[in-house]
PDB file of C-alpha atoms in Angstrom:
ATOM      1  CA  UNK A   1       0.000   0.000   0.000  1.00 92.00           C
ATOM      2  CA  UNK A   2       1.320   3.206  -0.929  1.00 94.00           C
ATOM      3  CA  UNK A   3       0.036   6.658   0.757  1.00 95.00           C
ATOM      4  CA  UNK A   4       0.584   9.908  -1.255  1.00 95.00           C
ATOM      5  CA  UNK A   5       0.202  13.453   0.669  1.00 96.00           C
ATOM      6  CA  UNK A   6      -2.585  15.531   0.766  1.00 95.00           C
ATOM      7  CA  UNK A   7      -2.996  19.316   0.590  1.00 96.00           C
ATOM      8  CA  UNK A   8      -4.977  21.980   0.944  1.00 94.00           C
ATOM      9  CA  UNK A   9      -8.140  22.491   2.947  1.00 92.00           C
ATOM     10  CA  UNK A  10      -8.799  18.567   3.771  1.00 92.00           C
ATOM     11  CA  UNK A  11      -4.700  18.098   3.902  1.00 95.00           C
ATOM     12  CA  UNK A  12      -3.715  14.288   5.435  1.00 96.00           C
ATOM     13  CA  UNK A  13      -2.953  11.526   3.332  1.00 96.00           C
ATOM     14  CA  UNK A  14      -4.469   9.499   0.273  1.00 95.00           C
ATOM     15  CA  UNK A  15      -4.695   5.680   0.084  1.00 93.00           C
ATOM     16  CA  UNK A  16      -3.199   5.828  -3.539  1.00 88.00           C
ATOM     17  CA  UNK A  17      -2.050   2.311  -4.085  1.00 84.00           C
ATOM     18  CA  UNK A  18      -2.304  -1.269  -3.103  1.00 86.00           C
ATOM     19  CA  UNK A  19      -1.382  -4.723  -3.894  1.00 87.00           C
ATOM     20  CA  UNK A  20      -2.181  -7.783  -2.260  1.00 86.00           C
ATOM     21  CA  UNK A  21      -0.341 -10.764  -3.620  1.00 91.00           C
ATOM     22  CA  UNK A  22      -2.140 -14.332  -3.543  1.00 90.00           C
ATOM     23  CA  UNK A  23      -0.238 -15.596  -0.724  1.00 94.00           C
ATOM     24  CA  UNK A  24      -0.807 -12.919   1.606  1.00 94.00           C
ATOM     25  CA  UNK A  25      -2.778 -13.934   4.157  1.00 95.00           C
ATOM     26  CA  UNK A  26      -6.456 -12.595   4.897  1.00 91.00           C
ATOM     27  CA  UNK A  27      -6.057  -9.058   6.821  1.00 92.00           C
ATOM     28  CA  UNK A  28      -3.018  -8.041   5.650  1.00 93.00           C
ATOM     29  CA  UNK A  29      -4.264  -5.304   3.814  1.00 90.00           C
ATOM     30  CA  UNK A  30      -6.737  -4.322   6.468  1.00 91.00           C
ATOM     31  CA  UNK A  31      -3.357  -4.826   9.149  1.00 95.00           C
ATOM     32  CA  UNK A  32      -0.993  -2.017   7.314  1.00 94.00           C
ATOM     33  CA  UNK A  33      -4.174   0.130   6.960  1.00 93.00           C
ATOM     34  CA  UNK A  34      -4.796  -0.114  10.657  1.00 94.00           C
ATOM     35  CA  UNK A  35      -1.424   0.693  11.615  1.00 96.00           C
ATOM     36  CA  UNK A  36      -1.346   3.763   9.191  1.00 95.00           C
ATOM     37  CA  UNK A  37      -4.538   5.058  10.997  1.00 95.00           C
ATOM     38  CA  UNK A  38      -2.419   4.405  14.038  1.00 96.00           C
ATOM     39  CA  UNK A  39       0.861   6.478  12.667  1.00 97.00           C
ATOM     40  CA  UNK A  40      -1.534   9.419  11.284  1.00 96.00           C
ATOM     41  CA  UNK A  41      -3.305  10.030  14.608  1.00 95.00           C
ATOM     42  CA  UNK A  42      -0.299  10.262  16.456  1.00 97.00           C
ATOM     43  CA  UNK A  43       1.262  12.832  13.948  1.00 96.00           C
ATOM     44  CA  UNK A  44      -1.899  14.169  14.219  1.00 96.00           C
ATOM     45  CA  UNK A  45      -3.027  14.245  10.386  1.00 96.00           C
ATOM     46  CA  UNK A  46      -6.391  15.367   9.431  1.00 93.00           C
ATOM     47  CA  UNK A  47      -7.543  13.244   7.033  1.00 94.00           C
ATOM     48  CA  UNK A  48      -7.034   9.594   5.582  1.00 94.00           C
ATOM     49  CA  UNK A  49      -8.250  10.203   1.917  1.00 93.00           C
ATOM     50  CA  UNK A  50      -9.609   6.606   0.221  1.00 91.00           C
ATOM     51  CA  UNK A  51     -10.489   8.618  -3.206  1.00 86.00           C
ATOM     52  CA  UNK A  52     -11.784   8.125  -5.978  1.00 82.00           C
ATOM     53  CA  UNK A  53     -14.439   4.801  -7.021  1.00 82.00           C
ATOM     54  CA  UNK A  54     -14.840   5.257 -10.564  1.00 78.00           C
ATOM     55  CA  UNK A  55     -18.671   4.025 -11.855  1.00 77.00           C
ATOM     56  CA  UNK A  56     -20.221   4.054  -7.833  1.00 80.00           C
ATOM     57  CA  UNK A  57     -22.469   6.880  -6.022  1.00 78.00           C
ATOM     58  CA  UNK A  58     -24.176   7.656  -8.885  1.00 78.00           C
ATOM     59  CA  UNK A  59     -27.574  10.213  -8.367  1.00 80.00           C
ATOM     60  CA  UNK A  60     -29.231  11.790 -10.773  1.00 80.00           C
ATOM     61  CA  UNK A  61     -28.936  15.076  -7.809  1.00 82.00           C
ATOM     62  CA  UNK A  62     -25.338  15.153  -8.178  1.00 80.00           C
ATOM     63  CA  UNK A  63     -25.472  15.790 -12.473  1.00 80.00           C
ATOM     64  CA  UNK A  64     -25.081  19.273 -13.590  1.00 79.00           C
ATOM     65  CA  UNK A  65     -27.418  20.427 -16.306  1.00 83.00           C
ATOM     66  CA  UNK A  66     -24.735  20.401 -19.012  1.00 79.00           C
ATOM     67  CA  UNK A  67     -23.721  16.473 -18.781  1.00 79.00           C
ATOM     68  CA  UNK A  68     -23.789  14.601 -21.712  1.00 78.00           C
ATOM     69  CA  UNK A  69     -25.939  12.152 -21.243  1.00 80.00           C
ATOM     70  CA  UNK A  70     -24.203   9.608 -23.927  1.00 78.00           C
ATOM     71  CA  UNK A  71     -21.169   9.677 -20.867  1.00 77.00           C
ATOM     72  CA  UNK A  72     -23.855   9.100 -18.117  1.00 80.00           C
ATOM     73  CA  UNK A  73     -25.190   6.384 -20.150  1.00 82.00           C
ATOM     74  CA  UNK A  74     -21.934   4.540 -20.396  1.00 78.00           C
ATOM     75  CA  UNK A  75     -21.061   5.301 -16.777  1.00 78.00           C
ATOM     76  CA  UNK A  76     -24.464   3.999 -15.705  1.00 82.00           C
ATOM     77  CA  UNK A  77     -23.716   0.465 -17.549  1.00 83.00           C
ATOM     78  CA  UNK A  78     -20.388   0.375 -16.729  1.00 79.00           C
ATOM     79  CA  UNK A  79     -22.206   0.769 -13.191  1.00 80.00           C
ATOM     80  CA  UNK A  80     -24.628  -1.687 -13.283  1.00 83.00           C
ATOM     81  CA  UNK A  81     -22.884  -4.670 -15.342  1.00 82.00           C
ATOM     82  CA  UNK A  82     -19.420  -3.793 -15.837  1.00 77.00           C
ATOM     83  CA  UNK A  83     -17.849  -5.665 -12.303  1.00 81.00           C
ATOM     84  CA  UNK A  84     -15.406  -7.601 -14.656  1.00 80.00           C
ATOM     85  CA  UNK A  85     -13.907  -4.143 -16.111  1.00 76.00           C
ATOM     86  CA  UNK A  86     -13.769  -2.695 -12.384  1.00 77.00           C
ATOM     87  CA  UNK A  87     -14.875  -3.848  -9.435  1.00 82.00           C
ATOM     88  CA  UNK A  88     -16.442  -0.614  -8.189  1.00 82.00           C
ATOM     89  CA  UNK A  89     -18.699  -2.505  -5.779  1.00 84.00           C
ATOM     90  CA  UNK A  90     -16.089  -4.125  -3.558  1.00 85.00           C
ATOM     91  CA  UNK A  91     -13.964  -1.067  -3.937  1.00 85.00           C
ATOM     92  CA  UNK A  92     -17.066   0.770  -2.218  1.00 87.00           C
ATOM     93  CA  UNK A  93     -17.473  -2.129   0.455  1.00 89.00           C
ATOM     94  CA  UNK A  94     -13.301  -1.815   1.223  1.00 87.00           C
ATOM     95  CA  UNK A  95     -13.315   1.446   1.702  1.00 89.00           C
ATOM     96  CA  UNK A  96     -17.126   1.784   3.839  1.00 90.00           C
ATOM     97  CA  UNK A  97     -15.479  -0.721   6.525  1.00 89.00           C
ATOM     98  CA  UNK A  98     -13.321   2.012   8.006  1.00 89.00           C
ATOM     99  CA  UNK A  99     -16.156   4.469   8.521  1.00 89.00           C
ATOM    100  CA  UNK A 100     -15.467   7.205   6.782  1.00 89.00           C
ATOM    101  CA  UNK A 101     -16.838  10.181   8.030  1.00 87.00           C
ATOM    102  CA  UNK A 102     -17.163  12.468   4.735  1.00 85.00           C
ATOM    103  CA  UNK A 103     -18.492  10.758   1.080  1.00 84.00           C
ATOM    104  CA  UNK A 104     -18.364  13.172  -1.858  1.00 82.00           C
ATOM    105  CA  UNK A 105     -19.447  13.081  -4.893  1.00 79.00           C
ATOM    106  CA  UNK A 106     -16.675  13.216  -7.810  1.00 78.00           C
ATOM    107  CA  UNK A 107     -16.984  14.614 -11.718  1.00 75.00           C
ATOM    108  CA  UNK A 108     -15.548  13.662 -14.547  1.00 74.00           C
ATOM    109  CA  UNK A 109     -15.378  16.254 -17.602  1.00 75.00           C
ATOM    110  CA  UNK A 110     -14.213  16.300 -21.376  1.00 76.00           C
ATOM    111  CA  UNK A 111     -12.582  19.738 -22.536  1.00 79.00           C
ATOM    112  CA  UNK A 112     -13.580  18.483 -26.234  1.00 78.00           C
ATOM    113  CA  UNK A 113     -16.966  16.815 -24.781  1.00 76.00           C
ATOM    114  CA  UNK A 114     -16.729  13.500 -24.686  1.00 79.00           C
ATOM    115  CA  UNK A 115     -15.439  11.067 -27.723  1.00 83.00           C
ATOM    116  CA  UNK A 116     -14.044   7.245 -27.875  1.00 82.00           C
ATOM    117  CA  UNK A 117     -10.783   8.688 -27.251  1.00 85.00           C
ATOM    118  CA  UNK A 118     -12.128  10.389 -24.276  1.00 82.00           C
ATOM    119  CA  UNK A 119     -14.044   7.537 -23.189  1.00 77.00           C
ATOM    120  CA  UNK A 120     -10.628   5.281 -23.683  1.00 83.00           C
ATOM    121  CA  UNK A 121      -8.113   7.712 -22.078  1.00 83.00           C
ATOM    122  CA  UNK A 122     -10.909   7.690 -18.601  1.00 76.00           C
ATOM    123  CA  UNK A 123     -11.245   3.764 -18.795  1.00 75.00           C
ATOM    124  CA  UNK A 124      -7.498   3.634 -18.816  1.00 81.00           C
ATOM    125  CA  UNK A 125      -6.612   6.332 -16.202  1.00 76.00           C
ATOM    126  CA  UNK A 126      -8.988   4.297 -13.631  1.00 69.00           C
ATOM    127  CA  UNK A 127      -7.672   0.979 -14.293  1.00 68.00           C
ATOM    128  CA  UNK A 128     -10.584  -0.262 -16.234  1.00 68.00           C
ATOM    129  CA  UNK A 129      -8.908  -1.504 -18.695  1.00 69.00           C
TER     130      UNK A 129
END
């Protein structure tokens, strides 16, 4: 697990990266996240950022009137049957067993609205793919 700093208003740390390898038995993750928690209080750091889940949260509330709907369409599938591109639901369930105290909603947005390459280039910079 890698942690990346934080700054700004909500300043701390961000749960960037992690790994588990096959053989690592169960908890290890949750064990090194545990002891960060540990470290971070007693440097006193404000926040433990888990970021960003990529096709989860999704409410029509949170949409600005601009969208494009072909982009909430594909987010919405990718939502509802794509678990074998990313596994936003256990994502989601990893990150909702430490109790985080502040869930907000993210946006994604095309400067040339949104095309295959655009589509492509946001599959690939979450991991989807």
């Amino acid at each position: 697990i890698t942690f990346s700093p934080v700054f700004g208003r909500e300043a701390g740390w961000l749960h960037d990266l992690s790994r588990r390898t096959p053989d690592a038995p169960p908890g290890a993750m949750e064990l090194v996240i545990h002891t960060a928690i540990d470290r971070f209080r007693s440097e006193a750091v404000g926040y433990l950022h888990f970021g960003l889940t990529p096709f989860s949260g999704l409410d029509d509330a949170h949409e600005l009137p601009q969208r494009s709907r072909a982009a909430g369409r594909i987010v919405r599938m990718l939502a509802a049957h794509g678990k074998h591109i990313y596994p936003a639901a256990d994502q989601v369930a990893y990150k909702e067993k430490w109790g985080p105290d502040l869930i907000q909603p993210e946006y994604v947005a095309f400067s040339d609205g949104v095309t295959a390459g655009a589509v492509w280039s946001l599959l690939r910079l979450t991991n989807a793919i």
